[in-house]
Structures are given as structure tokens and as C-alpha cells.
Amino acid sequence: MNVAGEPSFRESVDLMFRRATALMDLSPGLEEKIRVCNSTYTVRFGVRLRGKIETFTGYRSVHSEHMEPVKGGIRYALSVHQDEVEALAALMTYKCALVETPFGGSKGGLCIDPRAWDEHELEQITRRFAYELIKRDLIHPAQNVPAPDMGTGEREMAWIADQYARMNTTDINAKACVTGKPPHAGGIQGRVEATGRGVQYALREFFRHKEDKAAARLSGDLDGKRIVVQGLGNVGYHAAKFLSEEDGAKIIAVAERDGAIVNDAGIAIEELRQWMMRNQGSVKGFPGGTYMEDGAAALELDCDILIPAAMEGVIHKGNAANIKAPLIIEAANGPVTFGADEILRKKGCLIIPDMYANAGGVTVSYFEWVKNLSHIRFGRMQRRAEEARSRLLVEELERLSSDKGLGWTLAEDFKERFLTGSDELALVRSGLDDTMRTAYQSMREVWHGRNDVQDLRVAAYIVAISRVAQTYRSKGL
Ligand code: NAD
């Protein structure tokens, strides 16, 4: 997706890093230590498939071990290469610091088109890739904990967890070697939706601040806001679904691999997703909107909020000037190149940066890892105790009302909600909401509190880098 004259993804991340460190008081040595990628392991392995040996190339990059384990997804795509994996690993370091999950940054990738192989073949390939990483401790509950990313999901994470358990039969914490597993295999409720849910919570938090909305020439709340989404995969689908079904936003266009669907009255996201599942991922022919062959052109449509949720580098020097959205929330990693970022800022477009916007995934992964290490479901100890205390209060109020003849009645739906203790999903959502609000406020303080900081991306980098620097300093570096 590189446009001529643009830096690579990793260079783009470095340039953004340096834009922030230029405003910070770090020693050059420490700055360099934080910026560089510690190591990248490349593996080529063979798997016998369809009667012959196929060779695959995979990577696991560790950007920073200031905290361990290191954490970051595994991506399956033909476009995977070392530069991309290292850029994504660096973003993981900053993301984890920004949302205060106690991890260093890592990322993995396998050069593969997952749609070219059937389920059994993908399992063989995944298990072999996992084997190569596990035997070098590049998958390990205390050292390196992968998660899903583009092209991977619960299924692949379950295979990886099982492979680790087979190779480490006495490790009682084996399940914590990877997150994003299905709930029946040691996963956590709410992980699949977490990144999209985080995008929703990030936007809700942004819309709570009048001055911030004004900076994007927006007002009011999310109700009725016109949104364009690129990529209806895990992240884009959940974000679009929640924003339209729960917040009243209108998804006026969805851009996908093979074109875009446009409907000014709002697209029924669940119907489009079902359509795509029935049609090998294609949006073409969907009856709930008009088809546009040039999917990327949908990014340039007139709207209030643009959500790139597919891949990096899609908003570049070549199209940035045509973007009309006053607010972009980077649900994907690195969708805006360094060059495009400059053009957009000059135009007055406000960007909620990737390292914050899509941090919902790693946040809930953190909860899953904690759950695996504690060997107990969240809410199991306190849920019924919480319900018993609420019941005590309701019964006392009802007794007082009847004893004193006050005639109070508590509405049945209020009683039902009040008397329901928090289960795992409710606790996960509460923890995620708190994380997204707190992280936004820490960026916002820097953004509004310093005259030399003009945008949220620089603010996010400053918060994240300061925290990483603090950890290094306290280790005596
Ligand atoms: P996914 O594979 O589930 O979905 C990606 C979607 O984008 C697919 O529907 C695909 O068809 C579409 N797509 C691919 N290329 C496109 C193009 N050129 N134009 C339009 N659409 C295109 O992946 P995902 O997990 O949703 O990840 C998407 C982005 O979010 C990536 O940048 C990833 O790094 C980032 N991210 C994902 C997670 C997570 O938890 N899955 C967490 C943080 C960040």
C-alpha cells in the first residue's frame, strides 16, 4: 500500500515517535533504547500439504521487554513482512503503556493467504508455526503472549494454546500462553468484540468533552452522526454494529476488499455481515445499499466520522487531501501514514490515534491472562454476594413502605437490574470502559495542558514514552 515517496510503516512509526520525543526531555541514549526493536525472529518451516512440502515464512518480533511478558497479535496475510511486524510490535509497546497493561510490545506474522487453505490444513500450519515459536520461548505465559490480529481469531488461538499445553504438560499456567481463546478453551467473555467495543467507548468518551468535539467541528452526541467504516472484519464489524445499534449513529458506507456499499439512510450492519458470510466475504450485490466498485473512494465521502478498520497505510499522501471527515478514529493499526497525518492536521482534521483507539483488544486480553493465571472466572466469588446485599436493601425498602403505609413500589425492571450481580461479561465491559476513559483523560491532559502539543497522537506518544522511560529508569538503565 506504499505510495512513492512515503516512508515504510516502521519508519512512519519512528517519525511519529520522534515528533513526540522532540518535545520531551529524554537522554538520547534512553530515547534510542526505547525506539529500537529488540529482536525479530524469522522462521521458515515446511508442512506436507496436498502431497507436497509447502514452505512458510513467519516472524515474531519483540520491540521492548521493559515489562514481561511481551504481548501482541499474530497476523496471517500475504503482505506480512519484517518491517510491518516490527512497526506493529513498536505500536504494541506504546499501546500497552498508554492503557496501563503490564506488558512489553511484540507482534507476529505469517506470510499466508488464510483463505487458500482449508481448516485442517490451517490447523497443521498453525500448530507447526506455534511449535517453532514455543520451543524458543516466543510463546510463553511469562515471556511472550500472542493474541489474534488480521486473519486470525479464536480458532487459531485455541490451536496455539493446545500446542503449548502438549509441549509443556506440567505448566499449570499453560492457558495463559495466548489470549483471544474461545471461552470454552480458557478464553474470556467479551474478548471477540473487545477491540470494536473499545472503539465505541473511545468515541463515547471523546463526545463527553465539548472542547474536543469543537476541535473536530462536531457537537452533540453520537446519535445521528454519519460514519464511514473501512473493513468489516472483527474490529470494523463490532465497532459499526455497536455504534449503529446502541448509539444511534448511521453507518453511511462500508468499504471492503471488493468495493463499498453506500446508503445515506444507514446500512444494516448485521445484514451486511450475514451477506458477506454467505458470499465469500464479498459485499457486491448486497440489497441494502448502492455498490461502488472503488472501495477506497468511500474513504473520501462526506461524513462526520471515518473509521479505517482494515489495515495500515490506506490514508496516504495520495488521498489525504480528499478526506472530508473532520474526525478519524484509527481502529486499524497505522491506517494514516506519517505524510498523510501532516496533511490532515493542516486541514484541521482530528485523529484519535491507533495506539489508543484499538487498545480494547489488548485490554481485554490482559483480563483474560489474569483470569488464566488466577484459574477462576471473574465474578464467581462475588456475584451472588452482590445480589444478596441488593436484595436486602430492596426487601428493607419494601418492608418500610408497607409498615409505614407509604405506598412505594419499585418498578419491576429496576428491581431486576438492581438485583442482578455482575457476571464476567459485565465486569469485562466495566473494566474496558474504565480503561478507555482513563487513557483518554491522560492523553487529553497532555493535549490541552501543553502549548507545544497540538494533537492527540503526539499526546498519546508522550504519555506512553514517559511511562516506558520511567520503567527503564527504575530498573537502573
Ligand atoms: P480481520 O481480518 O478480522 O478484518 C479485516 C477486514 O478488512 C476484512 O473484512 C477484510 O476483508 C477487510 N480488508 C482487507 N483489506 C482491505 C482493503 N484494502 N480495503 C477494505 N477492506 C479491506 O482483521 P481485524 O482483526 O479486524 O484487524 C483489522 C485491523 O485492526 C488491523 O490493522 C489490526 O492490526 C487491527 N487490530 C485488531 C485487533 C483485534 O483484536 N483483532 C486489535 C487491535 C488492532
Short mmCIF file of C-alpha atoms and ligand atoms in Angstrom, two decimals:
data_model
loop_
_atom_site.label_atom_id
_atom_site.label_comp_id
_atom_site.label_asym_id
_atom_site.label_seq_id
_atom_site.Cartn_x
_atom_site.Cartn_y
_atom_site.Cartn_z
CA MET A 1 0.00 0.00 0.00
CA ASN A 2 3.13 2.17 -0.05
CA VAL A 3 2.76 5.28 -2.18
CA ALA A 4 6.01 6.50 -3.77
CA GLY A 5 7.97 8.86 -1.55
CA GLU A 6 6.29 7.68 1.64
CA PRO A 7 8.23 6.14 4.50
CA SER A 8 7.65 2.47 5.31
CA PHE A 9 5.24 1.57 8.14
CA ARG A 10 8.11 1.17 10.62
CA GLU A 11 9.70 4.44 9.52
CA SER A 12 6.30 6.10 9.86
CA VAL A 13 6.01 4.87 13.47
CA ASP A 14 9.58 6.09 14.15
CA LEU A 15 8.81 9.53 12.70
CA MET A 16 5.73 9.80 14.89
CA PHE A 17 7.82 8.68 17.88
CA ARG A 18 10.41 11.39 17.13
CA ARG A 19 7.74 14.07 16.77
CA ALA A 20 6.89 13.34 20.41
CA THR A 21 10.41 12.86 21.78
CA ALA A 22 11.43 16.24 20.28
CA LEU A 23 9.12 17.73 22.92
CA MET A 24 10.41 15.54 25.76
CA ASP A 25 13.41 15.68 27.99
CA LEU A 26 14.89 12.22 27.42
CA SER A 27 18.60 11.45 27.22
CA PRO A 28 19.50 10.47 23.62
CA GLY A 29 20.61 7.05 24.87
CA LEU A 30 17.32 6.27 26.56
CA GLU A 31 15.33 7.60 23.61
CA GLU A 32 17.20 5.25 21.28
CA LYS A 33 16.75 2.31 23.66
CA ILE A 34 13.00 2.86 23.74
CA ARG A 35 12.69 3.34 19.95
CA VAL A 36 14.61 0.33 18.66
CA CYS A 37 13.11 -3.09 18.17
CA ASN A 38 14.96 -5.53 20.46
CA SER A 39 14.81 -8.59 18.24
CA THR A 40 12.98 -10.20 15.34
CA TYR A 41 12.98 -13.93 14.85
CA THR A 42 12.35 -15.21 11.34
CA VAL A 43 11.38 -18.82 10.83
CA ARG A 44 10.90 -20.83 7.66
CA PHE A 45 9.21 -24.15 8.15
CA GLY A 46 7.79 -26.85 5.96
CA VAL A 47 4.44 -28.59 6.19
CA ARG A 48 3.41 -31.50 3.98
CA LEU A 49 0.14 -30.43 2.36
CA ARG A 50 -1.73 -31.78 -0.67
CA GLY A 51 1.05 -34.26 -1.38
CA LYS A 52 3.98 -31.86 -1.31
CA ILE A 53 6.04 -29.81 1.13
CA GLU A 54 4.98 -26.17 1.40
CA THR A 55 7.42 -23.72 3.00
CA PHE A 56 6.05 -20.84 5.06
CA THR A 57 7.80 -17.76 6.47
CA GLY A 58 6.82 -16.41 9.87
CA TYR A 59 8.06 -13.70 12.25
CA ARG A 60 7.88 -12.89 15.93
CA SER A 61 9.26 -9.52 16.81
CA VAL A 62 9.93 -8.27 20.35
CA HIS A 63 10.08 -4.50 20.48
CA SER A 64 10.52 -3.83 24.18
CA GLU A 65 10.99 -6.01 27.25
CA HIS A 66 10.78 -3.20 29.80
CA MET A 67 7.88 -5.29 31.11
CA GLU A 68 7.35 -9.01 30.63
CA PRO A 69 5.61 -10.89 29.24
CA VAL A 70 5.60 -9.06 25.95
CA LYS A 71 2.31 -9.02 24.10
CA GLY A 72 0.98 -8.65 20.58
CA GLY A 73 -1.14 -10.36 17.97
CA ILE A 74 -0.29 -12.84 15.25
CA ARG A 75 -1.32 -11.78 11.76
CA TYR A 76 -1.99 -14.07 8.80
CA ALA A 77 -1.68 -12.24 5.48
CA LEU A 78 0.35 -12.48 2.30
CA SER A 79 1.55 -8.92 2.87
CA VAL A 80 3.26 -9.79 6.19
CA HIS A 81 6.93 -8.80 6.22
CA GLN A 82 9.59 -7.86 8.76
CA ASP A 83 9.12 -4.08 8.53
CA GLU A 84 5.39 -4.41 9.19
CA VAL A 85 5.80 -6.83 12.11
CA GLU A 86 8.38 -4.53 13.73
CA ALA A 87 6.16 -1.46 13.30
CA LEU A 88 3.23 -3.31 14.86
CA ALA A 89 5.44 -4.54 17.74
CA ALA A 90 6.53 -0.96 18.47
CA LEU A 91 2.91 0.19 18.47
CA MET A 92 2.14 -2.57 20.98
CA THR A 93 4.79 -1.23 23.39
CA TYR A 94 3.27 2.25 23.30
CA LYS A 95 -0.31 0.96 23.39
CA CYS A 96 0.28 -1.22 26.45
CA ALA A 97 1.93 1.70 28.25
CA LEU A 98 -0.89 4.08 27.35
CA VAL A 99 -3.67 1.81 28.65
CA GLU A 100 -1.57 0.55 31.58
CA THR A 101 -1.47 -3.14 30.77
CA PRO A 102 1.74 -4.56 32.28
CA PHE A 103 3.33 -5.81 29.08
CA GLY A 104 6.15 -5.05 26.69
CA GLY A 105 5.40 -4.92 22.97
CA SER A 106 5.60 -7.76 20.48
CA LYS A 107 3.96 -8.89 17.23
CA GLY A 108 3.96 -11.91 14.98
CA GLY A 109 3.03 -12.69 11.44
CA LEU A 110 2.83 -15.49 8.95
CA CYS A 111 3.03 -14.90 5.17
CA ILE A 112 -0.05 -16.81 4.13
CA ASP A 113 -3.40 -16.28 2.49
CA PRO A 114 -5.61 -17.99 5.09
CA ARG A 115 -8.43 -18.31 2.55
CA ALA A 116 -6.27 -20.51 0.35
CA TRP A 117 -6.25 -23.39 2.88
CA ASP A 118 -8.99 -25.46 4.47
CA GLU A 119 -9.49 -25.69 8.22
CA HIS A 120 -7.49 -28.87 8.73
CA GLU A 121 -4.57 -27.51 6.69
CA LEU A 122 -4.64 -24.22 8.61
CA GLU A 123 -4.52 -26.18 11.86
CA GLN A 124 -1.43 -28.09 10.71
CA ILE A 125 0.28 -24.86 9.61
CA THR A 126 -0.66 -23.01 12.84
CA ARG A 127 0.49 -25.85 15.09
CA ARG A 128 3.82 -26.04 13.26
CA PHE A 129 4.34 -22.26 13.45
CA ALA A 130 3.41 -22.33 17.15
CA TYR A 131 5.84 -25.24 17.73
CA GLU A 132 8.69 -23.17 16.26
CA LEU A 133 7.85 -20.20 18.49
CA ILE A 134 7.14 -22.23 21.66
CA LYS A 135 10.46 -24.06 21.57
CA ARG A 136 12.22 -20.66 21.60
CA ASP A 137 10.01 -19.24 24.40
CA LEU A 138 8.47 -16.83 21.89
CA ILE A 139 5.13 -18.14 23.10
CA HIS A 140 5.15 -18.46 26.88
CA PRO A 141 2.78 -17.32 29.70
CA ALA A 142 5.58 -15.41 31.47
CA GLN A 143 7.51 -14.21 28.43
CA ASN A 144 5.52 -13.77 25.26
CA VAL A 145 1.75 -13.93 24.93
CA PRO A 146 0.24 -13.64 21.42
CA ALA A 147 -3.36 -12.76 20.53
CA PRO A 148 -5.47 -12.57 17.35
CA ASP A 149 -4.91 -9.99 14.64
CA MET A 150 -5.83 -9.70 10.96
CA GLY A 151 -6.59 -13.14 9.54
CA THR A 152 -6.58 -14.98 12.88
CA GLY A 153 -9.20 -15.43 15.58
CA GLU A 154 -10.39 -17.66 18.43
CA ARG A 155 -9.85 -20.85 16.44
CA GLU A 156 -6.14 -20.25 15.80
CA MET A 157 -5.61 -19.14 19.42
CA ALA A 158 -7.19 -22.40 20.68
CA TRP A 159 -4.81 -24.43 18.47
CA ILE A 160 -1.82 -22.44 19.77
CA ALA A 161 -2.91 -22.93 23.42
CA ASP A 162 -3.33 -26.65 22.86
CA GLN A 163 0.05 -26.93 21.14
CA TYR A 164 1.72 -25.17 24.08
CA ALA A 165 -0.06 -27.45 26.59
CA ARG A 166 1.10 -30.55 24.67
CA MET A 167 4.70 -29.33 24.79
CA ASN A 168 4.54 -28.18 28.44
CA THR A 169 2.47 -30.81 30.18
CA THR A 170 3.35 -29.71 33.72
CA ASP A 171 2.88 -25.96 33.27
CA ILE A 172 -0.14 -25.12 35.41
CA ASN A 173 -0.38 -21.70 33.72
CA ALA A 174 -0.31 -23.12 30.19
CA LYS A 175 -3.60 -21.45 29.19
CA ALA A 176 -2.08 -18.01 29.81
CA CYS A 177 0.36 -18.54 26.91
CA VAL A 178 -2.04 -16.90 24.45
CA THR A 179 -5.18 -14.74 24.66
CA GLY A 180 -8.24 -14.42 22.46
CA LYS A 181 -9.12 -18.08 23.00
CA PRO A 182 -12.76 -19.19 22.82
CA PRO A 183 -14.46 -19.10 26.26
CA HIS A 184 -14.71 -22.92 26.42
CA ALA A 185 -10.92 -23.18 25.94
CA GLY A 186 -9.89 -20.74 28.65
CA GLY A 187 -10.95 -17.50 26.96
CA ILE A 188 -12.94 -14.68 28.48
CA GLN A 189 -16.40 -13.33 27.72
CA GLY A 190 -16.27 -10.20 25.59
CA ARG A 191 -12.81 -10.74 24.01
CA VAL A 192 -14.02 -11.20 20.42
CA GLU A 193 -15.92 -7.91 20.48
CA ALA A 194 -13.34 -6.10 22.63
CA THR A 195 -11.47 -4.03 20.04
CA GLY A 196 -14.68 -2.82 18.38
CA ARG A 197 -16.25 -2.22 21.79
CA GLY A 198 -13.16 -0.19 22.72
CA VAL A 199 -13.63 1.97 19.61
CA GLN A 200 -17.21 2.64 20.74
CA TYR A 201 -16.10 3.52 24.29
CA ALA A 202 -13.34 5.76 22.90
CA LEU A 203 -15.84 7.69 20.79
CA ARG A 204 -18.29 7.95 23.69
CA GLU A 205 -15.50 9.41 25.83
CA PHE A 206 -14.47 11.83 23.09
CA PHE A 207 -18.08 13.04 22.75
CA ARG A 208 -18.22 13.76 26.51
CA HIS A 209 -15.78 16.67 26.01
CA LYS A 210 -17.23 19.79 24.44
CA GLU A 211 -13.88 21.41 23.59
CA ASP A 212 -12.60 18.21 21.97
CA LYS A 213 -15.70 17.94 19.79
CA ALA A 214 -15.33 21.60 18.87
CA ALA A 215 -11.74 20.91 17.75
CA ALA A 216 -13.25 18.48 15.22
CA ARG A 217 -16.05 20.90 14.31
CA LEU A 218 -18.59 18.50 15.83
CA SER A 219 -21.24 18.88 18.51
CA GLY A 220 -23.95 16.85 20.26
CA ASP A 221 -23.55 13.12 20.79
CA LEU A 222 -23.15 10.07 18.58
CA ASP A 223 -26.86 9.92 17.76
CA GLY A 224 -27.32 10.62 14.05
CA LYS A 225 -23.60 11.00 13.31
CA ARG A 226 -22.72 9.85 9.78
CA ILE A 227 -19.94 7.28 9.78
CA VAL A 228 -17.85 5.60 7.07
CA VAL A 229 -16.16 2.31 8.04
CA GLN A 230 -13.40 0.56 6.11
CA GLY A 231 -13.10 -3.18 6.77
CA LEU A 232 -15.99 -5.20 8.19
CA GLY A 233 -13.78 -7.76 9.92
CA ASN A 234 -13.54 -8.37 13.62
CA VAL A 235 -12.80 -4.76 14.60
CA GLY A 236 -14.85 -2.89 11.99
CA TYR A 237 -17.92 -5.12 12.29
CA HIS A 238 -18.19 -4.83 16.06
CA ALA A 239 -17.50 -1.08 16.10
CA ALA A 240 -20.05 -0.41 13.34
CA LYS A 241 -22.64 -2.71 14.91
CA PHE A 242 -22.40 -1.20 18.41
CA LEU A 243 -22.27 2.42 17.21
CA SER A 244 -25.33 1.98 14.97
CA GLU A 245 -27.42 -0.33 17.18
CA GLU A 246 -26.62 1.21 20.58
CA ASP A 247 -25.64 4.84 19.96
CA GLY A 248 -27.90 5.77 17.05
CA ALA A 249 -25.04 6.54 14.64
CA LYS A 250 -25.65 6.00 10.91
CA ILE A 251 -23.13 3.88 9.01
CA ILE A 252 -23.47 5.51 5.59
CA ALA A 253 -20.74 3.47 3.88
CA VAL A 254 -18.75 0.29 4.39
CA ALA A 255 -15.62 -0.17 2.27
CA GLU A 256 -14.34 -3.72 1.80
CA ARG A 257 -11.77 -5.55 -0.32
CA ASP A 258 -14.02 -5.81 -3.37
CA GLY A 259 -15.80 -2.45 -3.25
CA ALA A 260 -18.05 -0.42 -0.99
CA ILE A 261 -21.71 -0.30 -0.02
CA VAL A 262 -23.19 3.16 0.38
CA ASN A 263 -26.55 4.09 1.88
CA ASP A 264 -27.22 7.57 3.19
CA ALA A 265 -30.11 6.32 5.31
CA GLY A 266 -27.74 3.96 7.18
CA ILE A 267 -26.61 0.39 6.48
CA ALA A 268 -27.99 -2.54 8.49
CA ILE A 269 -24.60 -3.85 9.65
CA GLU A 270 -25.74 -7.27 10.84
CA GLU A 271 -27.46 -7.90 7.49
CA LEU A 272 -24.35 -6.85 5.56
CA ARG A 273 -22.14 -9.10 7.69
CA GLN A 274 -24.51 -12.07 7.11
CA TRP A 275 -24.46 -11.27 3.39
CA MET A 276 -20.66 -11.30 3.37
CA MET A 277 -20.57 -14.63 5.21
CA ARG A 278 -22.86 -16.17 2.59
CA ASN A 279 -20.87 -14.66 -0.32
CA GLN A 280 -17.21 -15.49 0.39
CA GLY A 281 -16.60 -12.12 2.01
CA SER A 282 -17.94 -10.08 -0.90
CA VAL A 283 -20.18 -7.01 -0.40
CA LYS A 284 -21.20 -6.95 -4.06
CA GLY A 285 -24.93 -7.35 -4.67
CA PHE A 286 -25.96 -6.51 -1.10
CA PRO A 287 -29.52 -5.22 -1.45
CA GLY A 288 -29.34 -2.73 1.46
CA GLY A 289 -27.28 -0.08 -0.37
CA THR A 290 -25.60 1.00 -3.59
CA TYR A 291 -22.44 -0.81 -4.71
CA MET A 292 -19.34 1.22 -5.52
CA GLU A 293 -16.53 -0.66 -7.24
CA ASP A 294 -13.75 1.57 -5.98
CA GLY A 295 -13.86 0.78 -2.27
CA ALA A 296 -11.03 3.15 -1.35
CA ALA A 297 -13.02 6.07 -2.80
CA ALA A 298 -15.53 5.60 0.03
CA LEU A 299 -12.88 6.96 2.42
CA GLU A 300 -13.33 10.31 0.69
CA LEU A 301 -17.11 10.51 1.21
CA ASP A 302 -18.61 13.39 3.12
CA CYS A 303 -19.25 12.15 6.70
CA ASP A 304 -18.75 13.09 10.38
CA ILE A 305 -16.50 10.21 11.43
CA LEU A 306 -14.20 7.98 9.40
CA ILE A 307 -13.25 4.61 10.88
CA PRO A 308 -10.45 2.86 8.98
CA ALA A 309 -10.59 -0.65 10.46
CA ALA A 310 -8.88 -2.79 7.81
CA MET A 311 -5.14 -2.30 7.53
CA GLU A 312 -2.23 0.13 7.55
CA GLY A 313 -1.34 2.81 5.03
CA VAL A 314 -4.78 3.28 3.49
CA ILE A 315 -4.80 7.04 4.07
CA HIS A 316 -1.63 8.30 2.40
CA LYS A 317 -0.20 11.36 0.69
CA GLY A 318 -2.18 10.45 -2.42
CA ASN A 319 -5.65 10.69 -0.89
CA ALA A 320 -5.28 12.62 2.40
CA ALA A 321 -6.20 15.96 0.83
CA ASN A 322 -9.52 14.47 -0.35
CA ILE A 323 -10.61 13.16 3.05
CA LYS A 324 -13.67 15.12 4.18
CA ALA A 325 -14.29 13.62 7.62
CA PRO A 326 -13.44 16.11 10.38
CA LEU A 327 -12.76 13.19 12.76
CA ILE A 328 -10.83 9.97 12.07
CA ILE A 329 -10.64 7.22 14.65
CA GLU A 330 -7.88 4.75 13.77
CA ALA A 331 -9.43 1.38 14.56
CA ALA A 332 -6.77 -0.38 12.43
CA ASN A 333 -3.08 -0.09 13.24
CA GLY A 334 -1.31 2.59 11.22
CA PRO A 335 -4.05 3.41 8.70
CA VAL A 336 -2.77 7.01 8.35
CA THR A 337 0.81 7.37 7.10
CA PHE A 338 3.15 9.97 8.54
CA GLY A 339 2.81 12.10 5.38
CA ALA A 340 -0.99 11.90 5.43
CA ASP A 341 -1.03 12.79 9.12
CA GLU A 342 0.72 16.11 8.32
CA ILE A 343 -1.74 16.94 5.52
CA LEU A 344 -4.77 16.06 7.65
CA ARG A 345 -3.59 18.07 10.65
CA LYS A 346 -3.07 21.12 8.43
CA LYS A 347 -6.63 20.68 7.16
CA GLY A 348 -7.92 20.68 10.74
CA CYS A 349 -8.90 17.01 10.75
CA LEU A 350 -8.74 15.49 14.22
CA ILE A 351 -7.29 11.99 14.59
CA ILE A 352 -7.90 9.68 17.53
CA PRO A 353 -4.72 7.59 17.23
CA ASP A 354 -4.50 3.80 16.80
CA MET A 355 -2.44 3.22 19.92
CA TYR A 356 -5.44 4.42 21.93
CA ALA A 357 -8.39 3.71 19.63
CA ASN A 358 -7.83 -0.03 19.17
CA ALA A 359 -6.42 -0.76 22.64
CA GLY A 360 -9.65 -2.51 23.68
CA GLY A 361 -8.27 -5.80 22.37
CA VAL A 362 -5.12 -5.83 24.46
CA THR A 363 -7.04 -4.55 27.47
CA VAL A 364 -9.43 -7.50 27.47
CA SER A 365 -6.53 -9.81 26.59
CA TYR A 366 -4.93 -8.59 29.81
CA PHE A 367 -8.09 -9.55 31.71
CA GLU A 368 -8.02 -12.98 30.05
CA TRP A 369 -4.37 -13.51 31.01
CA VAL A 370 -5.13 -12.53 34.63
CA LYS A 371 -8.12 -14.91 34.60
CA ASN A 372 -5.94 -17.76 33.31
CA LEU A 373 -3.29 -17.13 35.96
CA SER A 374 -5.87 -16.93 38.74
CA HIS A 375 -7.71 -20.04 37.45
CA ILE A 376 -11.12 -18.59 38.25
CA ARG A 377 -13.86 -16.86 36.29
CA PHE A 378 -14.36 -13.17 37.05
CA GLY A 379 -17.42 -12.63 39.24
CA ARG A 380 -17.60 -16.23 40.51
CA MET A 381 -16.88 -15.29 44.13
CA GLN A 382 -18.78 -12.03 44.42
CA ARG A 383 -21.77 -12.20 42.07
CA ARG A 384 -24.28 -13.85 44.43
CA ALA A 385 -22.97 -11.90 47.45
CA GLU A 386 -23.63 -8.70 45.49
CA GLU A 387 -27.15 -9.92 44.66
CA ALA A 388 -27.81 -10.83 48.33
CA ARG A 389 -26.85 -7.32 49.51
CA SER A 390 -29.05 -5.69 46.87
CA ARG A 391 -31.94 -7.99 47.81
CA LEU A 392 -31.53 -6.99 51.47
CA LEU A 393 -31.90 -3.34 50.52
CA VAL A 394 -34.93 -3.92 48.26
CA GLU A 395 -36.69 -6.03 50.91
CA GLU A 396 -36.00 -3.41 53.58
CA LEU A 397 -37.37 -0.61 51.39
CA GLU A 398 -40.49 -2.68 50.62
CA ARG A 399 -40.94 -3.51 54.32
CA LEU A 400 -40.61 0.15 55.34
CA SER A 401 -43.05 1.18 52.65
CA SER A 402 -45.67 -1.31 53.77
CA ASP A 403 -45.10 -0.78 57.57
CA LYS A 404 -45.42 2.99 57.25
CA GLY A 405 -48.17 2.82 54.63
CA LEU A 406 -46.07 4.89 52.19
CA GLY A 407 -47.30 3.02 49.12
CA TRP A 408 -43.85 2.94 47.42
CA THR A 409 -43.38 0.35 44.75
CA LEU A 410 -40.15 -0.35 42.97
CA ALA A 411 -40.56 -0.83 39.22
CA GLU A 412 -40.08 -4.49 38.25
CA ASP A 413 -37.46 -3.75 35.58
CA PHE A 414 -35.49 -1.59 38.06
CA LYS A 415 -35.63 -4.43 40.59
CA GLU A 416 -34.47 -6.94 38.05
CA ARG A 417 -31.49 -4.82 37.02
CA PHE A 418 -30.61 -3.86 40.59
CA LEU A 419 -30.83 -7.44 41.80
CA THR A 420 -28.58 -8.87 39.08
CA GLY A 421 -24.98 -9.27 40.23
CA SER A 422 -22.15 -8.62 37.78
CA ASP A 423 -21.15 -11.61 35.69
CA GLU A 424 -17.91 -11.92 33.75
CA LEU A 425 -19.16 -10.03 30.69
CA ALA A 426 -20.43 -7.11 32.78
CA LEU A 427 -17.11 -6.92 34.65
CA VAL A 428 -15.08 -7.09 31.43
CA ARG A 429 -17.12 -4.26 29.89
CA SER A 430 -16.78 -2.19 33.04
CA GLY A 431 -13.00 -2.73 33.12
CA LEU A 432 -12.72 -1.87 29.44
CA ASP A 433 -14.83 1.27 29.78
CA ASP A 434 -12.76 2.43 32.74
CA THR A 435 -9.53 1.78 30.84
CA MET A 436 -10.66 3.68 27.74
CA ARG A 437 -11.86 6.65 29.78
CA THR A 438 -8.75 6.82 31.94
CA ALA A 439 -6.37 6.55 28.99
CA TYR A 440 -8.25 9.22 27.07
CA GLN A 441 -8.00 11.56 30.01
CA SER A 442 -4.27 11.02 30.33
CA MET A 443 -3.80 11.92 26.62
CA ARG A 444 -6.18 14.83 26.95
CA GLU A 445 -4.28 16.32 29.88
CA VAL A 446 -1.13 16.49 27.76
CA TRP A 447 -3.02 17.71 24.68
CA HIS A 448 -4.71 20.60 26.46
CA GLY A 449 -2.13 21.13 29.17
CA ARG A 450 0.87 21.89 26.96
CA ASN A 451 1.10 24.66 24.39
CA ASP A 452 3.56 22.72 22.28
CA VAL A 453 1.26 19.69 21.86
CA GLN A 454 -1.27 20.18 19.11
CA ASP A 455 -2.77 16.77 18.57
CA LEU A 456 -3.83 13.58 20.30
CA ARG A 457 -1.23 11.39 18.59
CA VAL A 458 1.70 13.35 19.98
CA ALA A 459 -0.03 13.44 23.36
CA ALA A 460 -0.52 9.65 23.28
CA TYR A 461 3.14 9.07 22.40
CA ILE A 462 4.30 11.44 25.17
CA VAL A 463 2.21 9.62 27.80
CA ALA A 464 3.33 6.19 26.58
CA ILE A 465 7.03 7.01 26.15
CA SER A 466 7.18 8.72 29.58
CA ARG A 467 5.82 5.57 31.19
CA VAL A 468 8.25 3.27 29.37
CA ALA A 469 11.11 5.65 30.28
CA GLN A 470 10.03 5.59 33.92
CA THR A 471 10.12 1.78 33.96
CA TYR A 472 13.58 1.72 32.40
CA ARG A 473 14.85 4.33 34.87
CA SER A 474 13.50 2.40 37.84
CA LYS A 475 15.43 -0.63 36.54
CA GLY A 476 18.57 1.49 36.72
CA LEU A 477 19.04 1.95 32.98
P1 NAD B 1 -9.90 -9.04 10.13
O1 NAD B 1 -9.07 -9.90 9.28
O2 NAD B 1 -10.93 -9.65 11.02
O3 NAD B 1 -10.68 -7.94 9.24
C1 NAD B 1 -10.08 -7.11 8.30
C2 NAD B 1 -11.19 -6.72 7.31
O4 NAD B 1 -10.69 -5.74 6.42
C3 NAD B 1 -11.68 -7.91 6.47
O5 NAD B 1 -13.09 -7.90 6.40
C4 NAD B 1 -11.05 -7.64 5.09
O6 NAD B 1 -11.82 -8.16 4.03
C5 NAD B 1 -11.01 -6.12 5.08
N1 NAD B 1 -9.98 -5.60 4.19
C6 NAD B 1 -8.75 -6.07 3.96
N2 NAD B 1 -8.11 -5.30 3.08
C7 NAD B 1 -8.95 -4.30 2.75
C8 NAD B 1 -8.89 -3.18 1.90
N3 NAD B 1 -7.79 -2.93 1.19
N4 NAD B 1 -9.95 -2.37 1.83
C9 NAD B 1 -11.06 -2.59 2.55
N5 NAD B 1 -11.19 -3.64 3.37
C10 NAD B 1 -10.16 -4.49 3.47
O7 NAD B 1 -8.88 -8.14 10.95
P2 NAD B 1 -9.12 -7.36 12.33
O8 NAD B 1 -8.71 -8.26 13.42
O9 NAD B 1 -10.48 -6.74 12.33
O10 NAD B 1 -7.99 -6.24 12.21
C11 NAD B 1 -8.17 -5.05 11.45
C12 NAD B 1 -7.17 -4.01 11.91
O11 NAD B 1 -7.33 -3.78 13.32
C13 NAD B 1 -5.70 -4.39 11.71
O12 NAD B 1 -4.96 -3.22 11.45
C14 NAD B 1 -5.31 -4.94 13.08
O13 NAD B 1 -3.92 -4.84 13.32
C15 NAD B 1 -6.10 -4.00 13.98
N6 NAD B 1 -6.35 -4.53 15.33
C16 NAD B 1 -7.01 -5.70 15.53
C17 NAD B 1 -7.25 -6.15 16.82
C18 NAD B 1 -8.04 -7.39 17.13
O14 NAD B 1 -8.34 -7.63 18.31
N7 NAD B 1 -8.45 -8.19 16.16
C19 NAD B 1 -6.77 -5.41 17.91
C20 NAD B 1 -6.09 -4.21 17.68
C21 NAD B 1 -5.90 -3.79 16.37
#
